[in-house]
Amino acid sequence: MAEFTVTGLRVVREAARGGSFTRAAERLGYTQSAVSRQITLMEAAAGQALFERQSRGVRPTDACRIVLRHADAVLDALDAAREELRTPLPPSRIRVGAFSTATAALVPRAIVAASRRSPGLQVRLREGTSAALLSALTRNRIDLAVLSGIAELPEGLEAAPLLQDSLFVAVPPGHPLAAAAGVRPSALREESWIVGSADPRTTLLGAWADPAWEPRIAHVARDWVAKLGLVAAGLGITVVPGLAVPALPPTVSIVRIDDPAAVRPTVLVYRRSGLAADHPFAEALRDSAAELGAELRQRLRP
């Protein structure tokens, strides 16, 4: 089956711009027969005519205009990639991936610290899910990944621990638990919950809760701003990772969960053949993790 090709898209675009296969051949440095052959292949891929042949040139069809709209995006992206490849990447640039709550305080602090130590260092941050970041790391799209709760790693990747992230619950300021230093899970059984998924196994609840317990879910919201807004309005409580605590608004109160299982390991993942765990940015991450961990332990004190 015929398929669209980069060469064919360029030929179609030039023929449409110039209104002539001959002009397209001149602009691209092709023979007219080569241009005609490419147009024929592109029309086969489109399944319909792309040009109306006229006595004094050609005119794009409606189908051609659809192809052109997408061709511009594809060709412009390829041109940008070619231009970027002409400029060697600076040796001081590092691409870092992190899960969302790690970008609240841990990773930003590490970026600031690493930039102070190495003024020429450029950090490009990518936020995403653990699965997406592991795939990006394996495919060399990022150099390091800050992930949470990873049990198994793909071949070629290694992990170094950063910190054990304690879990908290966010409650409305007027909630009976708002002034408490900590709370046992059993005291949370009758609460209404704001969760990221209707399936408790896919939320932080599964990290410490009794599997026989069915939480009473009041609202489902994936976005942290929405979750905290619902909590502040008194519509339920939600689990909050310790990494997110420094960035929380004053409209909610934070209470630690007094349970040994109410933690999530946060790790630095890297390729064995890529940047090592002793890279300056990795060192800044470890220092920031230690600093953040000390702050959280201070908060955990009765």
PDB file of C-alpha atoms in Angstrom:
ATOM      1  CA  MET A   1       0.000   0.000   0.000  1.00  0.00           C
ATOM      2  CA  ALA A   2       1.318   3.435  -0.912  1.00  0.00           C
ATOM      3  CA  GLU A   3       2.378   5.665   1.985  1.00  0.00           C
ATOM      4  CA  PHE A   4       3.145   9.334   2.427  1.00  0.00           C
ATOM      5  CA  THR A   5       6.860  10.109   2.285  1.00  0.00           C
ATOM      6  CA  VAL A   6       8.902  13.136   3.272  1.00  0.00           C
ATOM      7  CA  THR A   7      10.083  13.627  -0.310  1.00  0.00           C
ATOM      8  CA  GLY A   8       6.557  13.318  -1.605  1.00  0.00           C
ATOM      9  CA  LEU A   9       5.224  15.848   0.895  1.00  0.00           C
ATOM     10  CA  ARG A  10       7.902  18.351  -0.118  1.00  0.00           C
ATOM     11  CA  VAL A  11       7.030  17.877  -3.783  1.00  0.00           C
ATOM     12  CA  VAL A  12       3.305  18.326  -3.107  1.00  0.00           C
ATOM     13  CA  ARG A  13       3.963  21.476  -1.114  1.00  0.00           C
ATOM     14  CA  GLU A  14       6.164  23.040  -3.796  1.00  0.00           C
ATOM     15  CA  ALA A  15       3.733  22.122  -6.577  1.00  0.00           C
ATOM     16  CA  ALA A  16       0.901  23.720  -4.626  1.00  0.00           C
ATOM     17  CA  ARG A  17       2.906  26.843  -3.898  1.00  0.00           C
ATOM     18  CA  GLY A  18       4.037  27.324  -7.485  1.00  0.00           C
ATOM     19  CA  GLY A  19       0.907  26.052  -9.183  1.00  0.00           C
ATOM     20  CA  SER A  20       3.074  24.003 -11.504  1.00  0.00           C
ATOM     21  CA  PHE A  21       4.952  20.692 -11.515  1.00  0.00           C
ATOM     22  CA  THR A  22       7.630  22.365 -13.625  1.00  0.00           C
ATOM     23  CA  ARG A  23       8.240  25.106 -11.037  1.00  0.00           C
ATOM     24  CA  ALA A  24       8.334  22.481  -8.294  1.00  0.00           C
ATOM     25  CA  ALA A  25      10.998  20.575 -10.210  1.00  0.00           C
ATOM     26  CA  GLU A  26      13.065  23.738 -10.670  1.00  0.00           C
ATOM     27  CA  ARG A  27      12.846  24.743  -7.000  1.00  0.00           C
ATOM     28  CA  LEU A  28      13.683  21.270  -5.720  1.00  0.00           C
ATOM     29  CA  GLY A  29      16.334  20.417  -8.339  1.00  0.00           C
ATOM     30  CA  TYR A  30      14.370  17.407  -9.631  1.00  0.00           C
ATOM     31  CA  THR A  31      13.448  16.371 -13.143  1.00  0.00           C
ATOM     32  CA  GLN A  32       9.839  16.951 -14.123  1.00  0.00           C
ATOM     33  CA  SER A  33       9.307  13.195 -14.487  1.00  0.00           C
ATOM     34  CA  ALA A  34      10.552  12.685 -10.917  1.00  0.00           C
ATOM     35  CA  VAL A  35       8.082  15.281  -9.659  1.00  0.00           C
ATOM     36  CA  SER A  36       5.230  13.671 -11.579  1.00  0.00           C
ATOM     37  CA  ARG A  37       6.166  10.265 -10.155  1.00  0.00           C
ATOM     38  CA  GLN A  38       6.150  11.623  -6.583  1.00  0.00           C
ATOM     39  CA  ILE A  39       2.757  13.282  -7.121  1.00  0.00           C
ATOM     40  CA  THR A  40       1.378   9.984  -8.422  1.00  0.00           C
ATOM     41  CA  LEU A  41       2.665   8.153  -5.340  1.00  0.00           C
ATOM     42  CA  MET A  42       1.197  10.772  -2.987  1.00  0.00           C
ATOM     43  CA  GLU A  43      -2.167  10.588  -4.739  1.00  0.00           C
ATOM     44  CA  ALA A  44      -2.084   6.805  -4.351  1.00  0.00           C
ATOM     45  CA  ALA A  45      -1.387   7.241  -0.620  1.00  0.00           C
ATOM     46  CA  ALA A  46      -4.221   9.788  -0.323  1.00  0.00           C
ATOM     47  CA  GLY A  47      -6.597   7.615  -2.312  1.00  0.00           C
ATOM     48  CA  GLN A  48      -7.724  10.547  -4.436  1.00  0.00           C
ATOM     49  CA  ALA A  49      -6.436  13.287  -6.695  1.00  0.00           C
ATOM     50  CA  LEU A  50      -4.409  16.048  -5.078  1.00  0.00           C
ATOM     51  CA  PHE A  51      -4.301  18.386  -8.068  1.00  0.00           C
ATOM     52  CA  GLU A  52      -6.579  19.460 -10.863  1.00  0.00           C
ATOM     53  CA  ARG A  53      -4.516  19.411 -14.044  1.00  0.00           C
ATOM     54  CA  GLN A  54      -5.167  22.562 -16.076  1.00  0.00           C
ATOM     55  CA  SER A  55      -3.772  23.871 -19.349  1.00  0.00           C
ATOM     56  CA  ARG A  56      -1.569  26.390 -17.556  1.00  0.00           C
ATOM     57  CA  GLY A  57      -0.534  24.564 -14.414  1.00  0.00           C
ATOM     58  CA  VAL A  58      -2.214  22.720 -11.558  1.00  0.00           C
ATOM     59  CA  ARG A  59      -4.592  23.657  -8.762  1.00  0.00           C
ATOM     60  CA  PRO A  60      -4.769  21.932  -5.342  1.00  0.00           C
ATOM     61  CA  THR A  61      -7.914  19.931  -4.586  1.00  0.00           C
ATOM     62  CA  ASP A  62      -9.662  19.906  -1.210  1.00  0.00           C
ATOM     63  CA  ALA A  63      -7.836  16.660  -0.432  1.00  0.00           C
ATOM     64  CA  CYS A  64      -4.541  18.375  -1.247  1.00  0.00           C
ATOM     65  CA  ARG A  65      -5.308  21.185   1.203  1.00  0.00           C
ATOM     66  CA  ILE A  66      -5.790  18.612   3.962  1.00  0.00           C
ATOM     67  CA  VAL A  67      -2.462  16.972   3.087  1.00  0.00           C
ATOM     68  CA  LEU A  68      -0.745  20.363   2.956  1.00  0.00           C
ATOM     69  CA  ARG A  69      -1.977  21.309   6.418  1.00  0.00           C
ATOM     70  CA  HIS A  70      -0.343  18.237   7.923  1.00  0.00           C
ATOM     71  CA  ALA A  71       2.668  18.384   5.585  1.00  0.00           C
ATOM     72  CA  ASP A  72       3.567  21.849   6.876  1.00  0.00           C
ATOM     73  CA  ALA A  73       3.617  20.573  10.471  1.00  0.00           C
ATOM     74  CA  VAL A  74       5.674  17.478   9.592  1.00  0.00           C
ATOM     75  CA  LEU A  75       8.193  19.245   7.355  1.00  0.00           C
ATOM     76  CA  ASP A  76       8.631  22.205   9.703  1.00  0.00           C
ATOM     77  CA  ALA A  77       9.325  19.798  12.586  1.00  0.00           C
ATOM     78  CA  LEU A  78      11.886  17.901  10.504  1.00  0.00           C
ATOM     79  CA  ASP A  79      13.565  21.141   9.443  1.00  0.00           C
ATOM     80  CA  ALA A  80      13.769  22.198  13.091  1.00  0.00           C
ATOM     81  CA  ALA A  81      15.289  18.820  14.031  1.00  0.00           C
ATOM     82  CA  ARG A  82      17.867  19.142  11.244  1.00  0.00           C
ATOM     83  CA  GLU A  83      18.810  22.632  12.415  1.00  0.00           C
ATOM     84  CA  GLU A  84      19.117  21.460  16.008  1.00  0.00           C
ATOM     85  CA  LEU A  85      21.329  18.559  14.951  1.00  0.00           C
ATOM     86  CA  ARG A  86      23.665  20.966  13.167  1.00  0.00           C
ATOM     87  CA  THR A  87      24.364  22.602  16.530  1.00  0.00           C
ATOM     88  CA  PRO A  88      26.156  20.175  18.864  1.00  0.00           C
ATOM     89  CA  LEU A  89      24.551  19.783  22.274  1.00  0.00           C
ATOM     90  CA  PRO A  90      26.487  21.608  24.958  1.00  0.00           C
ATOM     91  CA  PRO A  91      28.289  19.142  27.238  1.00  0.00           C
ATOM     92  CA  SER A  92      26.726  20.882  30.231  1.00  0.00           C
ATOM     93  CA  ARG A  93      23.128  20.143  29.241  1.00  0.00           C
ATOM     94  CA  ILE A  94      21.210  17.410  31.042  1.00  0.00           C
ATOM     95  CA  ARG A  95      17.689  16.161  30.430  1.00  0.00           C
ATOM     96  CA  VAL A  96      15.831  15.203  33.597  1.00  0.00           C
ATOM     97  CA  GLY A  97      12.464  13.499  33.968  1.00  0.00           C
ATOM     98  CA  ALA A  98      10.441  13.510  37.178  1.00  0.00           C
ATOM     99  CA  PHE A  99       7.015  12.498  38.442  1.00  0.00           C
ATOM    100  CA  SER A 100       4.684  15.375  39.237  1.00  0.00           C
ATOM    101  CA  THR A 101       5.102  15.741  43.012  1.00  0.00           C
ATOM    102  CA  ALA A 102       8.902  15.608  42.703  1.00  0.00           C
ATOM    103  CA  THR A 103       8.666  18.829  40.690  1.00  0.00           C
ATOM    104  CA  ALA A 104       7.012  20.626  43.621  1.00  0.00           C
ATOM    105  CA  ALA A 105      10.202  21.069  45.650  1.00  0.00           C
ATOM    106  CA  LEU A 106      12.802  18.300  45.254  1.00  0.00           C
ATOM    107  CA  VAL A 107      13.781  18.801  41.622  1.00  0.00           C
ATOM    108  CA  PRO A 108      13.514  22.639  41.591  1.00  0.00           C
ATOM    109  CA  ARG A 109      15.817  22.830  44.623  1.00  0.00           C
ATOM    110  CA  ALA A 110      18.279  20.509  42.916  1.00  0.00           C
ATOM    111  CA  ILE A 111      18.223  22.632  39.741  1.00  0.00           C
ATOM    112  CA  VAL A 112      19.005  25.779  41.745  1.00  0.00           C
ATOM    113  CA  ALA A 113      21.773  24.059  43.716  1.00  0.00           C
ATOM    114  CA  ALA A 114      23.343  22.475  40.623  1.00  0.00           C
ATOM    115  CA  SER A 115      23.235  25.773  38.725  1.00  0.00           C
ATOM    116  CA  ARG A 116      25.046  27.524  41.560  1.00  0.00           C
ATOM    117  CA  ARG A 117      27.777  24.894  41.631  1.00  0.00           C
ATOM    118  CA  SER A 118      28.073  24.658  37.830  1.00  0.00           C
ATOM    119  CA  PRO A 119      26.962  28.009  36.294  1.00  0.00           C
ATOM    120  CA  GLY A 120      27.084  26.599  32.750  1.00  0.00           C
ATOM    121  CA  LEU A 121      24.799  23.669  33.517  1.00  0.00           C
ATOM    122  CA  GLN A 122      21.508  23.605  31.584  1.00  0.00           C
ATOM    123  CA  VAL A 123      18.743  21.411  32.988  1.00  0.00           C
ATOM    124  CA  ARG A 124      15.797  20.518  30.788  1.00  0.00           C
ATOM    125  CA  LEU A 125      12.936  19.165  32.879  1.00  0.00           C
ATOM    126  CA  ARG A 126      10.254  16.768  31.683  1.00  0.00           C
ATOM    127  CA  GLU A 127       7.324  15.837  33.936  1.00  0.00           C
ATOM    128  CA  GLY A 128       5.496  12.553  33.367  1.00  0.00           C
ATOM    129  CA  THR A 129       4.329   9.220  34.670  1.00  0.00           C
ATOM    130  CA  SER A 130       6.816   6.575  35.756  1.00  0.00           C
ATOM    131  CA  ALA A 131       6.015   4.378  32.747  1.00  0.00           C
ATOM    132  CA  ALA A 132       6.505   7.239  30.279  1.00  0.00           C
ATOM    133  CA  LEU A 133       9.748   8.378  31.900  1.00  0.00           C
ATOM    134  CA  LEU A 134      11.196   4.857  31.993  1.00  0.00           C
ATOM    135  CA  SER A 135      10.441   4.550  28.287  1.00  0.00           C
ATOM    136  CA  ALA A 136      12.062   7.939  27.594  1.00  0.00           C
ATOM    137  CA  LEU A 137      15.133   6.937  29.598  1.00  0.00           C
ATOM    138  CA  THR A 138      15.468   3.623  27.774  1.00  0.00           C
ATOM    139  CA  ARG A 139      15.177   5.399  24.411  1.00  0.00           C
ATOM    140  CA  ASN A 140      17.775   8.036  25.392  1.00  0.00           C
ATOM    141  CA  ARG A 141      15.221  10.853  25.373  1.00  0.00           C
ATOM    142  CA  ILE A 142      16.236  11.851  28.927  1.00  0.00           C
ATOM    143  CA  ASP A 143      19.418  11.287  30.931  1.00  0.00           C
ATOM    144  CA  LEU A 144      18.113  10.853  34.481  1.00  0.00           C
ATOM    145  CA  ALA A 145      14.689  10.140  35.973  1.00  0.00           C
ATOM    146  CA  VAL A 146      13.336  10.819  39.460  1.00  0.00           C
ATOM    147  CA  LEU A 147      10.674   8.163  40.059  1.00  0.00           C
ATOM    148  CA  SER A 148       8.529   6.847  42.869  1.00  0.00           C
ATOM    149  CA  GLY A 149       7.725   3.313  43.995  1.00  0.00           C
ATOM    150  CA  ILE A 150       9.560   1.490  41.187  1.00  0.00           C
ATOM    151  CA  ALA A 151       9.737  -2.281  41.780  1.00  0.00           C
ATOM    152  CA  GLU A 152      11.283  -3.530  38.506  1.00  0.00           C
ATOM    153  CA  LEU A 153      13.449  -1.745  35.972  1.00  0.00           C
ATOM    154  CA  PRO A 154      13.904  -2.485  32.260  1.00  0.00           C
ATOM    155  CA  GLU A 155      17.179  -4.050  31.204  1.00  0.00           C
ATOM    156  CA  GLY A 156      20.052  -1.558  31.127  1.00  0.00           C
ATOM    157  CA  LEU A 157      18.711   0.742  33.843  1.00  0.00           C
ATOM    158  CA  GLU A 158      19.811   1.119  37.441  1.00  0.00           C
ATOM    159  CA  ALA A 159      18.364   2.955  40.426  1.00  0.00           C
ATOM    160  CA  ALA A 160      19.876   4.773  43.405  1.00  0.00           C
ATOM    161  CA  PRO A 161      17.763   5.690  46.457  1.00  0.00           C
ATOM    162  CA  LEU A 162      17.016   9.341  47.183  1.00  0.00           C
ATOM    163  CA  LEU A 163      14.592   9.284  50.127  1.00  0.00           C
ATOM    164  CA  GLN A 164      11.663   7.489  51.740  1.00  0.00           C
ATOM    165  CA  ASP A 165       8.771   9.870  51.132  1.00  0.00           C
ATOM    166  CA  SER A 166       6.301   9.955  54.035  1.00  0.00           C
ATOM    167  CA  LEU A 167       2.593  10.229  53.266  1.00  0.00           C
ATOM    168  CA  PHE A 168       0.269  12.796  54.827  1.00  0.00           C
ATOM    169  CA  VAL A 169      -3.421  13.566  54.659  1.00  0.00           C
ATOM    170  CA  ALA A 170      -4.676  17.000  53.708  1.00  0.00           C
ATOM    171  CA  VAL A 171      -7.811  18.050  55.634  1.00  0.00           C
ATOM    172  CA  PRO A 172      -9.876  21.258  55.734  1.00  0.00           C
ATOM    173  CA  PRO A 173      -8.672  23.803  58.341  1.00  0.00           C
ATOM    174  CA  GLY A 174     -11.800  23.279  60.454  1.00  0.00           C
ATOM    175  CA  HIS A 175     -11.545  19.487  60.428  1.00  0.00           C
ATOM    176  CA  PRO A 176     -11.266  17.723  63.827  1.00  0.00           C
ATOM    177  CA  LEU A 177      -7.869  16.357  62.772  1.00  0.00           C
ATOM    178  CA  ALA A 178      -6.508  19.719  61.572  1.00  0.00           C
ATOM    179  CA  ALA A 179      -4.583  20.356  64.810  1.00  0.00           C
ATOM    180  CA  ALA A 180      -3.367  16.752  65.218  1.00  0.00           C
ATOM    181  CA  ALA A 181       0.308  15.882  64.762  1.00  0.00           C
ATOM    182  CA  GLY A 182      -0.525  12.458  63.389  1.00  0.00           C
ATOM    183  CA  VAL A 183      -3.351  10.041  62.775  1.00  0.00           C
ATOM    184  CA  ARG A 184      -3.669   6.261  62.681  1.00  0.00           C
ATOM    185  CA  PRO A 185      -5.225   4.800  59.531  1.00  0.00           C
ATOM    186  CA  SER A 186      -8.065   3.352  61.593  1.00  0.00           C
ATOM    187  CA  ALA A 187      -9.184   6.896  62.447  1.00  0.00           C
ATOM    188  CA  LEU A 188      -9.608   7.671  58.746  1.00  0.00           C
ATOM    189  CA  ARG A 189     -11.998   4.843  57.885  1.00  0.00           C
ATOM    190  CA  GLU A 190     -15.167   6.946  58.048  1.00  0.00           C
ATOM    191  CA  GLU A 191     -13.791   9.942  56.135  1.00  0.00           C
ATOM    192  CA  SER A 192     -14.890  10.993  52.660  1.00  0.00           C
ATOM    193  CA  TRP A 193     -12.016  10.865  50.193  1.00  0.00           C
ATOM    194  CA  ILE A 194     -10.821  12.924  47.250  1.00  0.00           C
ATOM    195  CA  VAL A 195      -8.892  10.487  45.022  1.00  0.00           C
ATOM    196  CA  GLY A 196      -7.220  10.413  41.637  1.00  0.00           C
ATOM    197  CA  SER A 197      -9.069   7.297  40.523  1.00  0.00           C
ATOM    198  CA  ALA A 198     -12.234   5.467  41.507  1.00  0.00           C
ATOM    199  CA  ASP A 199     -10.095   2.325  41.843  1.00  0.00           C
ATOM    200  CA  PRO A 200      -8.304   2.575  45.233  1.00  0.00           C
ATOM    201  CA  ARG A 201      -5.553   0.251  43.966  1.00  0.00           C
ATOM    202  CA  THR A 202      -4.399   2.946  41.545  1.00  0.00           C
ATOM    203  CA  THR A 203      -4.180   5.675  44.185  1.00  0.00           C
ATOM    204  CA  LEU A 204      -1.903   6.364  47.132  1.00  0.00           C
ATOM    205  CA  LEU A 205      -4.487   4.719  49.356  1.00  0.00           C
ATOM    206  CA  GLY A 206      -3.165   1.326  48.333  1.00  0.00           C
ATOM    207  CA  ALA A 207       0.264   2.084  49.759  1.00  0.00           C
ATOM    208  CA  TRP A 208      -0.804   1.725  53.395  1.00  0.00           C
ATOM    209  CA  ALA A 209      -4.529   0.958  53.728  1.00  0.00           C
ATOM    210  CA  ASP A 210      -6.070  -2.346  54.788  1.00  0.00           C
ATOM    211  CA  PRO A 211      -7.001  -4.151  51.552  1.00  0.00           C
ATOM    212  CA  ALA A 212     -10.333  -5.118  53.116  1.00  0.00           C
ATOM    213  CA  TRP A 213     -11.249  -1.470  53.632  1.00  0.00           C
ATOM    214  CA  GLU A 214     -13.417   0.187  50.997  1.00  0.00           C
ATOM    215  CA  PRO A 215     -12.890   3.964  51.166  1.00  0.00           C
ATOM    216  CA  ARG A 216     -15.902   6.216  50.768  1.00  0.00           C
ATOM    217  CA  ILE A 217     -14.986   8.187  47.654  1.00  0.00           C
ATOM    218  CA  ALA A 218     -16.628  11.598  47.499  1.00  0.00           C
ATOM    219  CA  HIS A 219     -14.906  12.979  44.398  1.00  0.00           C
ATOM    220  CA  VAL A 220     -12.422  11.839  41.755  1.00  0.00           C
ATOM    221  CA  ALA A 221      -9.927  14.474  40.565  1.00  0.00           C
ATOM    222  CA  ARG A 222      -6.548  13.822  38.946  1.00  0.00           C
ATOM    223  CA  ASP A 223      -5.286  17.396  39.156  1.00  0.00           C
ATOM    224  CA  TRP A 224      -3.638  18.427  42.451  1.00  0.00           C
ATOM    225  CA  VAL A 225      -5.113  21.928  42.332  1.00  0.00           C
ATOM    226  CA  ALA A 226      -8.592  20.416  42.011  1.00  0.00           C
ATOM    227  CA  LYS A 227      -7.960  17.922  44.822  1.00  0.00           C
ATOM    228  CA  LEU A 228      -6.765  20.583  47.232  1.00  0.00           C
ATOM    229  CA  GLY A 229      -9.595  22.917  46.255  1.00  0.00           C
ATOM    230  CA  LEU A 230     -12.111  20.206  47.091  1.00  0.00           C
ATOM    231  CA  VAL A 231     -10.383  19.544  50.410  1.00  0.00           C
ATOM    232  CA  ALA A 232     -10.292  23.248  51.296  1.00  0.00           C
ATOM    233  CA  ALA A 233     -14.023  23.445  50.611  1.00  0.00           C
ATOM    234  CA  GLY A 234     -14.633  20.709  53.180  1.00  0.00           C
ATOM    235  CA  LEU A 235     -15.714  18.093  50.642  1.00  0.00           C
ATOM    236  CA  GLY A 236     -13.287  15.394  51.750  1.00  0.00           C
ATOM    237  CA  ILE A 237      -9.668  14.610  52.573  1.00  0.00           C
ATOM    238  CA  THR A 238      -6.839  13.363  50.364  1.00  0.00           C
ATOM    239  CA  VAL A 239      -3.444  11.694  50.651  1.00  0.00           C
ATOM    240  CA  VAL A 240      -0.479  13.986  49.993  1.00  0.00           C
ATOM    241  CA  PRO A 241       3.125  12.844  49.393  1.00  0.00           C
ATOM    242  CA  GLY A 242       5.671  14.506  51.634  1.00  0.00           C
ATOM    243  CA  LEU A 243       7.490  15.837  48.568  1.00  0.00           C
ATOM    244  CA  ALA A 244       4.487  18.034  47.834  1.00  0.00           C
ATOM    245  CA  VAL A 245       4.106  19.431  51.369  1.00  0.00           C
ATOM    246  CA  PRO A 246       6.417  22.481  50.907  1.00  0.00           C
ATOM    247  CA  ALA A 247       4.307  23.655  47.971  1.00  0.00           C
ATOM    248  CA  LEU A 248       0.870  23.230  49.569  1.00  0.00           C
ATOM    249  CA  PRO A 249      -1.368  26.277  50.061  1.00  0.00           C
ATOM    250  CA  PRO A 250      -2.411  27.491  53.536  1.00  0.00           C
ATOM    251  CA  THR A 251      -6.024  26.612  52.720  1.00  0.00           C
ATOM    252  CA  VAL A 252      -5.459  22.993  53.851  1.00  0.00           C
ATOM    253  CA  SER A 253      -3.993  21.431  56.992  1.00  0.00           C
ATOM    254  CA  ILE A 254      -1.511  18.558  56.837  1.00  0.00           C
ATOM    255  CA  VAL A 255      -1.483  15.567  59.207  1.00  0.00           C
ATOM    256  CA  ARG A 256       1.037  12.746  59.097  1.00  0.00           C
ATOM    257  CA  ILE A 257      -0.182   9.153  58.724  1.00  0.00           C
ATOM    258  CA  ASP A 258       1.152   7.127  61.654  1.00  0.00           C
ATOM    259  CA  ASP A 259       1.821   3.866  59.867  1.00  0.00           C
ATOM    260  CA  PRO A 260       5.170   2.309  58.836  1.00  0.00           C
ATOM    261  CA  ALA A 261       3.742   1.484  55.405  1.00  0.00           C
ATOM    262  CA  ALA A 262       2.689   5.080  54.727  1.00  0.00           C
ATOM    263  CA  VAL A 263       5.822   5.833  52.718  1.00  0.00           C
ATOM    264  CA  ARG A 264       6.901   5.784  49.082  1.00  0.00           C
ATOM    265  CA  PRO A 265      10.517   5.253  48.006  1.00  0.00           C
ATOM    266  CA  THR A 266      11.843   7.958  45.692  1.00  0.00           C
ATOM    267  CA  VAL A 267      14.729   6.872  43.477  1.00  0.00           C
ATOM    268  CA  LEU A 268      17.064   8.222  40.820  1.00  0.00           C
ATOM    269  CA  VAL A 269      17.088   6.009  37.704  1.00  0.00           C
ATOM    270  CA  TYR A 270      19.778   6.133  35.029  1.00  0.00           C
ATOM    271  CA  ARG A 271      21.185   4.096  32.145  1.00  0.00           C
ATOM    272  CA  ARG A 272      24.244   1.977  32.824  1.00  0.00           C
ATOM    273  CA  SER A 273      25.722   3.277  29.568  1.00  0.00           C
ATOM    274  CA  GLY A 274      24.710   6.901  30.188  1.00  0.00           C
ATOM    275  CA  LEU A 275      25.254   9.516  32.872  1.00  0.00           C
ATOM    276  CA  ALA A 276      26.294   7.946  36.145  1.00  0.00           C
ATOM    277  CA  ALA A 277      24.770   8.483  39.561  1.00  0.00           C
ATOM    278  CA  ASP A 278      27.751  10.685  40.489  1.00  0.00           C
ATOM    279  CA  HIS A 279      26.872  13.379  37.930  1.00  0.00           C
ATOM    280  CA  PRO A 280      26.823  16.874  39.527  1.00  0.00           C
ATOM    281  CA  PHE A 281      23.061  17.119  39.099  1.00  0.00           C
ATOM    282  CA  ALA A 282      22.616  13.719  40.742  1.00  0.00           C
ATOM    283  CA  GLU A 283      24.682  14.984  43.664  1.00  0.00           C
ATOM    284  CA  ALA A 284      22.474  18.070  43.901  1.00  0.00           C
ATOM    285  CA  LEU A 285      19.412  15.823  43.909  1.00  0.00           C
ATOM    286  CA  ARG A 286      20.783  13.760  46.790  1.00  0.00           C
ATOM    287  CA  ASP A 287      21.611  16.892  48.762  1.00  0.00           C
ATOM    288  CA  SER A 288      18.150  18.337  48.117  1.00  0.00           C
ATOM    289  CA  ALA A 289      16.543  15.027  49.096  1.00  0.00           C
ATOM    290  CA  ALA A 290      18.487  14.989  52.372  1.00  0.00           C
ATOM    291  CA  GLU A 291      17.493  18.595  53.077  1.00  0.00           C
ATOM    292  CA  LEU A 292      13.846  17.935  52.273  1.00  0.00           C
ATOM    293  CA  GLY A 293      13.870  14.725  54.300  1.00  0.00           C
ATOM    294  CA  ALA A 294      15.202  16.616  57.329  1.00  0.00           C
ATOM    295  CA  GLU A 295      12.415  19.183  56.982  1.00  0.00           C
ATOM    296  CA  LEU A 296       9.792  16.446  56.796  1.00  0.00           C
ATOM    297  CA  ARG A 297      11.239  14.620  59.820  1.00  0.00           C
ATOM    298  CA  GLN A 298      11.045  17.880  61.721  1.00  0.00           C
ATOM    299  CA  ARG A 299       7.408  18.105  60.749  1.00  0.00           C
ATOM    300  CA  LEU A 300       6.812  14.501  61.784  1.00  0.00           C
ATOM    301  CA  ARG A 301       7.905  15.170  65.363  1.00  0.00           C
ATOM    302  CA  PRO A 302       5.035  15.154  67.888  1.00  0.00           C
TER     303      PRO A 302
END
